[in-house]
Short mmCIF file of C-alpha atoms and ligand atoms in Angstrom, two decimals:
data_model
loop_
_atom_site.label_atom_id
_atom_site.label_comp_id
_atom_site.label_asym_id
_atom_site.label_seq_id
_atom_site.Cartn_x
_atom_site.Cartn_y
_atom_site.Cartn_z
CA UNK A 24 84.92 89.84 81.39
CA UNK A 25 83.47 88.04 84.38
CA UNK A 26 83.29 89.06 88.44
CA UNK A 27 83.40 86.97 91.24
CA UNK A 28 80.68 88.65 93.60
CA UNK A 29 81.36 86.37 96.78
CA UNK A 30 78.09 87.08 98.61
CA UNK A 31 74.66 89.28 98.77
CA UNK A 32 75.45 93.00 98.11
CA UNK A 33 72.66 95.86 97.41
CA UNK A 34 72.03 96.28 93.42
CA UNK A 35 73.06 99.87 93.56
CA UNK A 36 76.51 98.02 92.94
CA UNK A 37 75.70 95.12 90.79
CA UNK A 38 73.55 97.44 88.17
CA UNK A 39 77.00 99.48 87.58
CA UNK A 40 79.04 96.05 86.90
CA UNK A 41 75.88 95.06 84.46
CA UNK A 42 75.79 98.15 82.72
CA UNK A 43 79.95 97.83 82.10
CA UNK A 44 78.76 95.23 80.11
CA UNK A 45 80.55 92.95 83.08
CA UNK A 46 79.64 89.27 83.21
CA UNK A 47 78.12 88.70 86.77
CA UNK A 48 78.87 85.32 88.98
CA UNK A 49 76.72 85.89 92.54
CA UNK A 50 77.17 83.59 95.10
CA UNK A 51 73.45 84.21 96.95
CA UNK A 52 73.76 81.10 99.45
CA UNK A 53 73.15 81.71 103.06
CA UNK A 54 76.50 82.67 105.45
CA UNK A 55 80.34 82.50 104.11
CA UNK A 56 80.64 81.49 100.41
CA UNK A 57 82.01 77.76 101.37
CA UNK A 58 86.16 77.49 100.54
CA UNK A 59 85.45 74.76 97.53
CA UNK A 60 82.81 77.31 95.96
CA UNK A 61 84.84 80.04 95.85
CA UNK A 62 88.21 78.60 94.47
CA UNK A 63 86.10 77.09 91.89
CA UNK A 64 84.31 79.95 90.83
CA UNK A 65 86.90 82.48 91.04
CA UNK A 66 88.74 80.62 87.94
CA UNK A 67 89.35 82.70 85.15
CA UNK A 68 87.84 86.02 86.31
CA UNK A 69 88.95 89.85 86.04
CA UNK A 70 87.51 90.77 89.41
CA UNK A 71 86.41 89.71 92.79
CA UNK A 72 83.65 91.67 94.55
CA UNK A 73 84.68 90.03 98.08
CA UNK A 74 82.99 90.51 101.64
CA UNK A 75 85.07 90.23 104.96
CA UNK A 76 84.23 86.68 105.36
CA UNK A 77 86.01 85.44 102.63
CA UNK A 78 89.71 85.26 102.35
CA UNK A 79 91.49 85.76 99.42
CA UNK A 80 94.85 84.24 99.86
CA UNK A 81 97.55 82.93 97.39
CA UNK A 82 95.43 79.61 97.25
CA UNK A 83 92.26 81.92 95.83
CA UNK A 84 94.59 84.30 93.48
CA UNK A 85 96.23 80.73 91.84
CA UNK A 86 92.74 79.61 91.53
CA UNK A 87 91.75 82.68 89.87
CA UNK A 88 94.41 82.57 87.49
CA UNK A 89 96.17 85.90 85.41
CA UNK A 90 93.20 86.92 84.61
CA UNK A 91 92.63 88.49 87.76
CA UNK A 92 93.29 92.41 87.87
CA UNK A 93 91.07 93.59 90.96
CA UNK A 94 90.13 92.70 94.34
CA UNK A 95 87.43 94.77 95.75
CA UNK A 96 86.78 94.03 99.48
CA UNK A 97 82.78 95.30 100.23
CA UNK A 98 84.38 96.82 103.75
CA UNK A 99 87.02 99.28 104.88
CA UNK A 100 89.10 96.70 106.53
CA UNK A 101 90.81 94.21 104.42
CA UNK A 102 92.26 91.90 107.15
CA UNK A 103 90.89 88.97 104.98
CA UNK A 104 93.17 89.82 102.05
CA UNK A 105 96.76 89.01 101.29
CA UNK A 106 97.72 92.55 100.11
CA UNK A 107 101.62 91.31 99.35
CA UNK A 108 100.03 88.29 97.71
CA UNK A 109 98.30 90.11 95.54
CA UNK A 110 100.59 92.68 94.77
CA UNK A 111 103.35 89.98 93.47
CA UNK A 112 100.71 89.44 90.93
CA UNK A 113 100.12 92.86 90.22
CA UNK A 114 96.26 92.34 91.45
CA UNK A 115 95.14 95.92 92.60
CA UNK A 116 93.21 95.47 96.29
CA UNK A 117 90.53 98.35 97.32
CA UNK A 118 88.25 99.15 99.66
CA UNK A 119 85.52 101.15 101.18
CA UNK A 120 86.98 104.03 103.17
CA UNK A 121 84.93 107.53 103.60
CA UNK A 122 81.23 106.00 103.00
CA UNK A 123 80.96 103.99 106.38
CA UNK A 124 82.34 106.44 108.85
CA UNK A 125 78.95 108.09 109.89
CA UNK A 126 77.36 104.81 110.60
CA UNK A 127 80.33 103.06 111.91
CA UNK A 128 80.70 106.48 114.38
CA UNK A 129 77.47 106.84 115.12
CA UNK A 130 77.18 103.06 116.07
CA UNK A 131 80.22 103.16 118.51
CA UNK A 132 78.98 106.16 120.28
CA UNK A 133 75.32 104.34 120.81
CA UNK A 134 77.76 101.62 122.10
CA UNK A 135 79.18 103.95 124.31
CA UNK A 136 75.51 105.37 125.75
CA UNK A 137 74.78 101.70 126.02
CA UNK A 138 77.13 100.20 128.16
CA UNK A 139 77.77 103.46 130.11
CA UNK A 140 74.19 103.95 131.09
CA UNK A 141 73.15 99.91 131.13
CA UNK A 142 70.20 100.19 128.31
CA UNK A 143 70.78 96.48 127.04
CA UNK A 144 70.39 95.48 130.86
CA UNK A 145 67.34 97.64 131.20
CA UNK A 146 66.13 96.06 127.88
CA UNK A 147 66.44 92.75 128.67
CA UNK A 148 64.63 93.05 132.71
CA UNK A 149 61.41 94.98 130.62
CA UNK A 150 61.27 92.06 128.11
CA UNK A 151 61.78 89.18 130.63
CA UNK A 152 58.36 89.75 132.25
CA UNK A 153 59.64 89.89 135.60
CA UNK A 154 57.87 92.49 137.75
CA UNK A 155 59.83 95.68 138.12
CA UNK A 156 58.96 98.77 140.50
CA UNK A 157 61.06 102.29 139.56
CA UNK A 158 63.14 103.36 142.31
CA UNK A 159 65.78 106.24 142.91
CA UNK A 160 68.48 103.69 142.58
CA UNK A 161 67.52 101.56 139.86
CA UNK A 162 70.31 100.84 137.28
CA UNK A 163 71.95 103.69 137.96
CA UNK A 164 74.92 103.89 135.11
CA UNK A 165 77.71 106.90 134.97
CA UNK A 166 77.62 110.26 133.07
CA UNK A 167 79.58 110.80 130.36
CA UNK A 168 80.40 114.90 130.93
CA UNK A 169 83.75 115.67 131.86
CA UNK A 170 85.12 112.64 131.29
CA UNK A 171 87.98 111.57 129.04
CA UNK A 172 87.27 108.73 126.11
CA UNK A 173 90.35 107.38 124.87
CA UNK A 174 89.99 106.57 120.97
CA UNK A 175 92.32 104.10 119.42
CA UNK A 176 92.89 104.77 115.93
CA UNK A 177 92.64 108.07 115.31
CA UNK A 178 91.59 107.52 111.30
CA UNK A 179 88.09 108.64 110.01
CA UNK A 180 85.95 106.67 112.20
CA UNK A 181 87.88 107.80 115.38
CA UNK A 182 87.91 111.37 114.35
CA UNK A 183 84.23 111.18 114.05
CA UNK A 184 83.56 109.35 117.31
CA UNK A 185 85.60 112.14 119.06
CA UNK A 186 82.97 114.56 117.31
CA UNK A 187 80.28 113.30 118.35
CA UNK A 188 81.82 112.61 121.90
CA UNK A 189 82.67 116.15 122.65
CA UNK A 190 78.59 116.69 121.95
CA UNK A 191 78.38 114.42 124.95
CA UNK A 192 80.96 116.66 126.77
CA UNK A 193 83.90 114.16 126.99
CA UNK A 194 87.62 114.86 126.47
CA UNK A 195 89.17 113.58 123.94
CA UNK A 196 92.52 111.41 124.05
CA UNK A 197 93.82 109.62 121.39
CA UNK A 198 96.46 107.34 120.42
CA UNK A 199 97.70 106.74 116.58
CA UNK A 200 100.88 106.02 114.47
CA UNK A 201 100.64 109.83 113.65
CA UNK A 202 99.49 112.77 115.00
CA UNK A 203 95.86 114.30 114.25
CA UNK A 204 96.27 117.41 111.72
CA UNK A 205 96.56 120.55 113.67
CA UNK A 206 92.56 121.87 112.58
CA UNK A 207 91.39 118.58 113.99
CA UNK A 208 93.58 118.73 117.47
CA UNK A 209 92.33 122.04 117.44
CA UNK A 210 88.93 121.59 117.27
CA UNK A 211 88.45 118.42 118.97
CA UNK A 212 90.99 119.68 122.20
CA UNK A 213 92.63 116.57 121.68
CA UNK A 214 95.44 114.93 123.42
CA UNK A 215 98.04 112.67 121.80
CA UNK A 216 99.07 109.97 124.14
CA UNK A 217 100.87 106.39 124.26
CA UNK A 218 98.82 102.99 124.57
CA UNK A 219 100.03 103.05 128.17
CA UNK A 220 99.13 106.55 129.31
CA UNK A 221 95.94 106.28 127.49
CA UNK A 222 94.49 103.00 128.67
CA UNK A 223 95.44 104.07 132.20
CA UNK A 224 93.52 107.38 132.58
CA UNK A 225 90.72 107.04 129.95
CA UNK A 226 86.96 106.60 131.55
CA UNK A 227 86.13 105.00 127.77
CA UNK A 228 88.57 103.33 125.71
CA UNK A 229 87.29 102.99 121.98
CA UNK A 230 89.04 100.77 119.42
CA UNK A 231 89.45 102.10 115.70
CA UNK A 232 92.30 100.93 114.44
CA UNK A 233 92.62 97.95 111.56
CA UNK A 234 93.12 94.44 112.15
CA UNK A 235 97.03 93.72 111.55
CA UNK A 236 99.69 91.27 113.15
CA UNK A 237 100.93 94.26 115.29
CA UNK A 238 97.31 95.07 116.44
CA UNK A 239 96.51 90.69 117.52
CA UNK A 240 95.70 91.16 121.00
CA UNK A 241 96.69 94.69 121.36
CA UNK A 242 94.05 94.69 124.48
CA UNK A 243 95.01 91.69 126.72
CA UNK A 244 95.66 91.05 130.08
CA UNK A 245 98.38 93.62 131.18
CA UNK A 246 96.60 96.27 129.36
CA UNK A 247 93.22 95.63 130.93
CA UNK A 248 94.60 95.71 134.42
CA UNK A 249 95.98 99.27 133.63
CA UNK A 250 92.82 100.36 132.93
CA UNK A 251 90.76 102.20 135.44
CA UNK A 252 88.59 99.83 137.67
CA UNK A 253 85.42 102.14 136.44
CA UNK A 254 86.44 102.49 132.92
CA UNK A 255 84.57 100.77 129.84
CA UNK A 256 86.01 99.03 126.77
CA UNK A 257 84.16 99.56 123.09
CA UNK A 258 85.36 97.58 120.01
CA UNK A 259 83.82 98.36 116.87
CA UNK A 260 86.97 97.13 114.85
CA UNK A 261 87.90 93.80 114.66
CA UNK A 262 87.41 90.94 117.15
CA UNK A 263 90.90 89.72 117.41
CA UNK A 264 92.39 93.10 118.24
CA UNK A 265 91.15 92.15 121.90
CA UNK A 266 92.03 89.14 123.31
CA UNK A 267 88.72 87.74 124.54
CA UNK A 268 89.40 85.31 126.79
CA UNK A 269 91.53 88.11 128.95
CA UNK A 270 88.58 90.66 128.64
CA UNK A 271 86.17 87.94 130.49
CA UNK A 272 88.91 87.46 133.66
CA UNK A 273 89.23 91.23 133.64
CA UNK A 274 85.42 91.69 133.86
CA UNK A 275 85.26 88.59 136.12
CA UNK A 276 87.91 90.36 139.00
CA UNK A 277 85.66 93.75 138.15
CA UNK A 278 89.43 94.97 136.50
CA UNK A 279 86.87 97.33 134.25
CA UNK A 280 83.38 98.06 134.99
CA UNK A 281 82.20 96.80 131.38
CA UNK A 282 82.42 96.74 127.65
CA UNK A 283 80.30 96.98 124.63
CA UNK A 284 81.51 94.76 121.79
CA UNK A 285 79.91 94.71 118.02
CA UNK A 286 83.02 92.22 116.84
CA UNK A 287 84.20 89.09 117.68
CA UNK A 288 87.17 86.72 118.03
CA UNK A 289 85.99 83.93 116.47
CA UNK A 290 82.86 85.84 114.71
CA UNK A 291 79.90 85.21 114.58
CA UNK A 292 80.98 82.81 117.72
CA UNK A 293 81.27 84.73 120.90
CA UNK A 294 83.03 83.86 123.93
CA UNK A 295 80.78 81.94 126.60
CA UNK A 296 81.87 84.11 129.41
CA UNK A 297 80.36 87.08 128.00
CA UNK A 298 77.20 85.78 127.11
CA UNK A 299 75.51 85.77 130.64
CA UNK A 300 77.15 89.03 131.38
CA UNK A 301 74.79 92.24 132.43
CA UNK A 302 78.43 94.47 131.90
CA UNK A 303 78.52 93.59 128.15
CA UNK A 304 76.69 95.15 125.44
CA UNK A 305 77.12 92.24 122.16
CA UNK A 306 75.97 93.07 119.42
CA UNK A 307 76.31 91.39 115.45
CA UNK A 308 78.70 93.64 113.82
CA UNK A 309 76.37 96.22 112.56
CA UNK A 310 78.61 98.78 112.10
CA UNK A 311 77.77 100.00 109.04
CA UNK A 312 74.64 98.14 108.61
CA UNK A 313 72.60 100.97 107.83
CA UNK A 314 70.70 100.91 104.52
CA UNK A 315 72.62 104.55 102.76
CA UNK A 316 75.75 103.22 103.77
CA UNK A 317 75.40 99.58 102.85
CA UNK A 318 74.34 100.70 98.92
CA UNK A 319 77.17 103.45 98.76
CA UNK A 320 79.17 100.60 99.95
CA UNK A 321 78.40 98.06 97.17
CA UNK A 322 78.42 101.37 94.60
CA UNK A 323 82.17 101.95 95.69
CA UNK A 324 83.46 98.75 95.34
CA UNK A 325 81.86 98.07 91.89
CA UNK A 326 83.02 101.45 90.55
CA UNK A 327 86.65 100.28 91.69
CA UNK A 328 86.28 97.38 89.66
CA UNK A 329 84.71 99.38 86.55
CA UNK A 330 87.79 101.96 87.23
CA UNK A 331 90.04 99.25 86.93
CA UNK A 332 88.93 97.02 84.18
CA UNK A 333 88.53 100.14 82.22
CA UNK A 334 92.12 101.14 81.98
CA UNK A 335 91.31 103.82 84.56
CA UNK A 336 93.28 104.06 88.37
CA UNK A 337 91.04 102.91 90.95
CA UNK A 338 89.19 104.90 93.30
CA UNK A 339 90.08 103.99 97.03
CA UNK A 340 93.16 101.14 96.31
CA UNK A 341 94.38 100.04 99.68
CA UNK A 342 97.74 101.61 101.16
CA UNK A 343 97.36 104.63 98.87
C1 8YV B 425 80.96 95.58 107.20
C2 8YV B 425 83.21 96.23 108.34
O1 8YV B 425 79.78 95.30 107.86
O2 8YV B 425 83.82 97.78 106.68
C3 8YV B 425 84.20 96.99 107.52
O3 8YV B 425 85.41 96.76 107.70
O4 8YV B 425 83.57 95.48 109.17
C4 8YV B 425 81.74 96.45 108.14
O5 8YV B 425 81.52 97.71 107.62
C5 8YV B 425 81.49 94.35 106.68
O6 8YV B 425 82.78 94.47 106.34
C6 8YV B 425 80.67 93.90 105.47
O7 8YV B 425 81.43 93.08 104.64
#
């Protein structure tokens, strides 16, 4: 049986599909496997290994053909997959939940310290050279104690922001389809609000929830002007869950005091009236681009696809 492996993932993964006696196809080019590449190499196999920047579509599950039996998406969010389109063809999707969450946490909470105390500003006046004298009143950003961060998307990653958070002495409010188990409220002292209420009295709004058509822009202009005039906006999610364009007016008529962004609207392009910004933190969607969670990453998806092939269920399907 062959696998589609649409881009460069750690071996940790690819030495499990080799030793399932699995037939390997690697794109290694440089960026996106191009659209031509990938509907012609996808013919005829039992698995695609895909990353976030390829999407697999009804186009790219005809091309593959009824061989196909597993998708395995090298991230937690599967935006880029048709999960209907698949499942019409009985084509099991998974993921990567559970591995990512430390780095992905940890990454939106140095976001946080970041844009809240003005390192990348900082950063950026050391490196330029230009003569700088310390002064009682230079940079001076805002503490975080006793202040309220508002997560969005209270799933793993949120849960273990709000962890780390309350280390940092902020209150936690949340907002989510469901409510946080009781030992987690518990623990964390959070508070379950709306969109509204919470965009309108959090210090730090956080972003956390997945990429869907109900989440397209779930940050535009009318919520942005409910936020406070001091607050901060951190998206470690998906690019299009904030509407971009609205987020540079808002900083632009100082409607929030700044925000710290590892994804993009149009990744890897970003908006040209955020580039020149001191407000902004931007950084290239490291999330979980740590070296641990990158291999356990490539290990999960290929032991889906091993579960699967072999007649087994798989590990972490999507929507289960
Ligand atoms: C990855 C991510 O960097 O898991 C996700 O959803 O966005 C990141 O962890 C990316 O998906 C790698 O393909």
């Amino acid at each position: 049986m062959r696998v589609l492996v649409t881009g460069q993932v750690p071996d940790a993964g690819l030495a499990v599909l080799r030793d399932a006696g699995l037939q390997l196809v690697v794109w290694d080019g440089d960026g996106a496997m191009p659209r031509a590449d990938l509907l012609t190499a996808c013919s005829g196999v039992s698995a695609i290994v895909s990353l976030i920047s390829e999407r697999i579509d009804d186009e790219v599950l005809d091309a593959a053909g009824p061989t196909l039996r597993v998708v395995a998406n090298v991230a937690v969010g599967y935006n880029n997959i048709d999960v209907a389109a698949c499942a019409r063809r009985s084509v099991i999707v998974c993921n990567t939940p559970g591995v990512l969450t430390d780095a992905t946490a940890d990454l939106a909470m140095a976001l946080i310290l970041m844009v809240t105390r003005r390192l990348g500003e900082g950063e950026r006046l050391v490196r330029s050279g230009e003569p700088w004298r310390w002064n009682m009143f230079m940079m001076l950003g805002t503490g975080l104690r006793d202040r309220r961060l508002g997560i969005v998307g209270m799933g793993q990653i949120g849960t273990a922001l709000a962890r780390r958070a309350r280390a940092f002495g902020l209150s936690i409010a949340y907002s989510n389809r469901n409510a946080a188990d009781a030992a987690t409220v518990a623990e964390l002292g959070a508070v379950r609000l709306g969109l509204d209420e919470l965009l309108a009295t959090s210090d730090i709004v956080s972003l956390h929830c997945p990429y869907t058509p109900d989440t397209h822009h779930l940050v535009s202009t009318p919520q942005l002007r409910s936020m406070r005039s001091t607050a901060y906006l951190v998206n470690t999610s998906r690019g299009p869950v904030v509407d971009e364009g609205a987020l540079v007016e808002a900083l632009e008529q100082r409607e929030i005091a700044g925000a710290a962004l590892d994804v993009f609207e149009r990744e890897p392009e970003v908006h040209p009236g955020l580039m020149n910004r001191d407000d902004v933190v931007l950084i290239p969607h490291l999330g979980s681009a740590t070296v641990e969670t990158r291999n356990a990453m490539s290990l999960l998806a290929a032991r889906n696809v091993v579960a699967v092939l072999g007649g087994q269920p798989p590990l972490t399907p999507v929507g289960a």
